[in-house]
């Protein structure tokens, strides 16, 4: 098969949306949302290339007239991906993300962006989107991973890194402390079969894997993981609000303190261990990569025992062994890599690998976890 020539702008290839007409379409829509005479004008910015893989995030300014004066608002649009853009997830419940952020903002002091207007029809941009206020802050980079070095987090004193770590664990503790989450966030209970929220999350992950297989093929490693997870499901019916993609790469920081908790597309009801494992595991994935490249990495950072100790202190709850949850999250990372790999192949960014598991940057880590579990 001949490979398509490398596209001039790989980032744009991720999306088939036409950037040149976006400002005019957004302005026309805002003219109908804002009071008459607002005369909105939209300026679209770019510059979110370090992170942002699974959905569309647009950075934009809006100028409009109010009380006879011209005002300027700084916003971010979260746009649902189109099916032909090879989305990471099989379904995209944008309204649930919007509601989760809104309710967290209304009921806690966790810093989330103020959400503004929601466009549910898809008639403006091709898929639904919402606008939220833009927060000024820095995100630890994913590309290249922050633990490779030469970035603000890596180069900071260890005590500042630790402040960032502890403050982020504290955010997770505060989210988990929201009372009656099962009722307030019932829309985040996975609509899959299972007697507990955790069982329903696992069933959703199995379905997500099946969805990924259709485009890229099967992975024996993932199936080994899923089989083991199903056979060893922890006996818990806890259902707190889990942020889901609870990584420092989804937080805006100023002076090492969280000022914006982002990316709610994986939010779900479930046991608190889901979030605690995810924040530790995401760092371990990056450490696996630096380990393979014989780079020093950041072994002192986001260590499991430290995260658990801080969480126990802030939440007043001691969490037990995270092994099952690490395997669960290792499987989810595999599926993300299956989807991003399928997309890169589709858009001609990489050749289809002979072994799809070569896309799993954390494969040694996952194999070790499975071996330790006797899976
Ligand atoms: N409200 C906001 N204010 C400022 N910047 C934002 C805001 N929302 C998103 N961003 C920027 O956009 C980036 C991507 O946002 P987000 O993590 O929500 O999207 P994503 O596409 O799901 O990313 P990923 O798949 O990498 O997790 C953030 O890292 C941040 O730089
Ligand atoms: Mg993100």
Short mmCIF file of C-alpha atoms in Angstrom, two decimals, residues 91-245:
data_model
loop_
_atom_site.label_atom_id
_atom_site.label_comp_id
_atom_site.label_asym_id
_atom_site.label_seq_id
_atom_site.Cartn_x
_atom_site.Cartn_y
_atom_site.Cartn_z
CA UNK A 91 -19.72 7.92 22.01
CA UNK A 92 -19.20 11.44 23.14
CA UNK A 93 -21.53 12.75 25.82
CA UNK A 94 -20.63 16.40 25.59
CA UNK A 95 -23.69 17.52 27.58
CA UNK A 96 -22.54 15.27 30.45
CA UNK A 97 -19.11 16.93 30.45
CA UNK A 98 -20.75 20.32 30.47
CA UNK A 99 -23.03 19.38 33.35
CA UNK A 100 -20.22 17.75 35.33
CA UNK A 101 -18.06 20.88 35.09
CA UNK A 102 -21.02 23.12 35.86
CA UNK A 103 -22.09 21.17 38.95
CA UNK A 104 -18.53 20.86 40.28
CA UNK A 105 -18.18 24.62 39.82
CA UNK A 106 -21.45 25.29 41.62
CA UNK A 107 -21.02 22.88 44.52
CA UNK A 108 -17.28 22.85 45.35
CA UNK A 109 -14.30 25.15 45.50
CA UNK A 110 -12.42 22.96 43.02
CA UNK A 111 -11.23 25.37 40.32
CA UNK A 112 -13.02 24.47 37.10
CA UNK A 113 -13.64 26.77 34.14
CA UNK A 114 -16.92 28.65 34.18
CA UNK A 115 -18.96 27.05 31.44
CA UNK A 116 -20.93 29.38 29.17
CA UNK A 117 -23.02 28.51 26.12
CA UNK A 118 -23.78 25.04 24.85
CA UNK A 119 -24.54 24.33 21.19
CA UNK A 120 -26.19 20.89 21.13
CA UNK A 121 -27.38 20.58 17.53
CA UNK A 122 -24.12 20.30 15.61
CA UNK A 123 -25.50 22.76 13.05
CA UNK A 124 -22.85 25.40 13.72
CA UNK A 125 -19.59 23.42 13.66
CA UNK A 126 -20.73 20.01 12.45
CA UNK A 127 -20.78 18.57 15.99
CA UNK A 128 -21.95 19.95 19.34
CA UNK A 129 -19.70 22.20 21.38
CA UNK A 130 -19.68 24.47 24.39
CA UNK A 131 -17.74 27.55 25.40
CA UNK A 132 -16.00 27.98 28.73
CA UNK A 133 -13.90 30.77 30.16
CA UNK A 134 -10.22 30.59 29.35
CA UNK A 135 -8.02 30.26 32.42
CA UNK A 136 -4.49 31.56 32.49
CA UNK A 137 -2.10 28.83 33.57
CA UNK A 138 0.47 26.23 32.59
CA UNK A 139 -0.17 22.56 31.84
CA UNK A 140 2.55 19.92 32.34
CA UNK A 141 3.29 18.83 28.80
CA UNK A 142 2.43 15.42 27.34
CA UNK A 143 4.43 15.80 24.13
CA UNK A 144 7.23 15.30 24.90
CA UNK A 145 6.30 14.02 28.33
CA UNK A 146 7.23 16.46 31.09
CA UNK A 147 9.59 13.94 32.69
CA UNK A 148 11.89 14.09 29.63
CA UNK A 149 13.24 17.36 30.96
CA UNK A 150 13.62 20.93 29.74
CA UNK A 151 10.25 22.27 30.85
CA UNK A 152 8.86 24.29 33.75
CA UNK A 153 7.73 21.33 35.85
CA UNK A 154 10.76 19.13 35.38
CA UNK A 155 13.17 22.00 36.00
CA UNK A 156 11.42 23.23 39.16
CA UNK A 157 12.77 22.54 42.66
CA UNK A 158 11.51 19.25 44.08
CA UNK A 159 9.59 21.06 46.79
CA UNK A 160 7.56 22.94 44.16
CA UNK A 161 6.93 19.70 42.27
CA UNK A 162 5.73 18.19 45.53
CA UNK A 163 3.44 21.17 46.18
CA UNK A 164 1.88 20.63 42.77
CA UNK A 165 1.50 16.91 43.46
CA UNK A 166 -0.13 17.39 46.87
CA UNK A 167 -2.46 20.16 45.67
CA UNK A 168 -3.61 17.94 42.81
CA UNK A 169 -4.27 15.01 45.13
CA UNK A 170 -6.21 17.46 47.28
CA UNK A 171 -8.39 18.36 44.27
CA UNK A 172 -9.16 14.67 43.82
CA UNK A 173 -10.01 14.32 47.50
CA UNK A 174 -12.40 17.27 47.30
CA UNK A 175 -14.14 15.85 44.23
CA UNK A 176 -14.58 12.51 45.96
CA UNK A 177 -16.06 14.24 49.00
CA UNK A 178 -19.04 15.65 47.09
CA UNK A 179 -22.03 14.23 48.98
CA UNK A 180 -24.72 12.16 47.27
CA UNK A 181 -22.67 11.92 44.09
CA UNK A 182 -24.66 8.88 42.99
CA UNK A 183 -27.76 11.07 42.80
CA UNK A 184 -26.24 14.38 41.71
CA UNK A 185 -24.11 12.78 39.01
CA UNK A 186 -26.38 9.85 38.12
CA UNK A 187 -25.91 10.76 34.44
CA UNK A 188 -22.26 9.68 34.82
CA UNK A 189 -23.12 6.10 35.75
CA UNK A 190 -21.96 4.05 32.74
CA UNK A 191 -25.00 2.80 30.78
CA UNK A 192 -23.61 -0.73 30.68
CA UNK A 193 -24.58 -3.96 32.43
CA UNK A 194 -23.23 -4.68 35.90
CA UNK A 195 -24.29 -4.83 39.54
CA UNK A 196 -21.91 -2.10 40.73
CA UNK A 197 -20.60 1.14 39.29
CA UNK A 198 -17.19 -0.49 38.95
CA UNK A 199 -18.66 -3.46 37.04
CA UNK A 200 -20.43 -1.03 34.72
CA UNK A 201 -17.18 0.89 34.16
CA UNK A 202 -15.41 -2.34 33.30
CA UNK A 203 -18.21 -3.37 30.92
CA UNK A 204 -17.88 -0.01 29.21
CA UNK A 205 -14.14 -0.53 28.84
CA UNK A 206 -14.70 -3.96 27.27
CA UNK A 207 -17.13 -2.36 24.79
CA UNK A 208 -14.63 0.42 24.11
CA UNK A 209 -11.97 -2.20 23.31
CA UNK A 210 -14.34 -3.96 20.91
CA UNK A 211 -14.94 -0.61 19.20
CA UNK A 212 -11.17 -0.04 18.87
CA UNK A 213 -10.59 -3.55 17.46
CA UNK A 214 -12.79 -2.78 14.46
CA UNK A 215 -10.24 -0.25 13.13
CA UNK A 216 -6.90 -1.72 14.17
CA UNK A 217 -7.26 -5.38 15.13
CA UNK A 218 -7.09 -7.42 18.31
CA UNK A 219 -4.52 -7.26 21.08
CA UNK A 220 -3.82 -10.46 23.04
CA UNK A 221 -2.30 -8.33 25.79
CA UNK A 222 -5.47 -6.26 26.25
CA UNK A 223 -7.64 -9.37 26.18
CA UNK A 224 -5.45 -11.00 28.80
CA UNK A 225 -5.90 -7.89 30.93
CA UNK A 226 -9.66 -7.67 30.46
CA UNK A 227 -10.15 -11.36 31.24
CA UNK A 228 -8.15 -11.02 34.44
CA UNK A 229 -10.00 -7.85 35.45
CA UNK A 230 -13.39 -9.49 34.95
CA UNK A 231 -12.33 -12.55 36.95
CA UNK A 232 -11.00 -10.44 39.84
CA UNK A 233 -13.47 -7.57 40.05
CA UNK A 234 -13.07 -5.87 43.46
CA UNK A 235 -16.07 -6.24 45.70
CA UNK A 236 -17.04 -2.60 46.15
CA UNK A 237 -20.17 -0.67 45.42
CA UNK A 238 -18.61 2.72 46.07
CA UNK A 239 -19.74 5.40 43.64
CA UNK A 240 -18.06 8.76 44.20
CA UNK A 241 -17.58 11.38 41.51
CA UNK A 242 -14.45 10.32 39.67
CA UNK A 243 -12.88 12.97 37.47
CA UNK A 244 -11.73 10.15 35.17
CA UNK A 245 -8.76 11.51 33.26
#
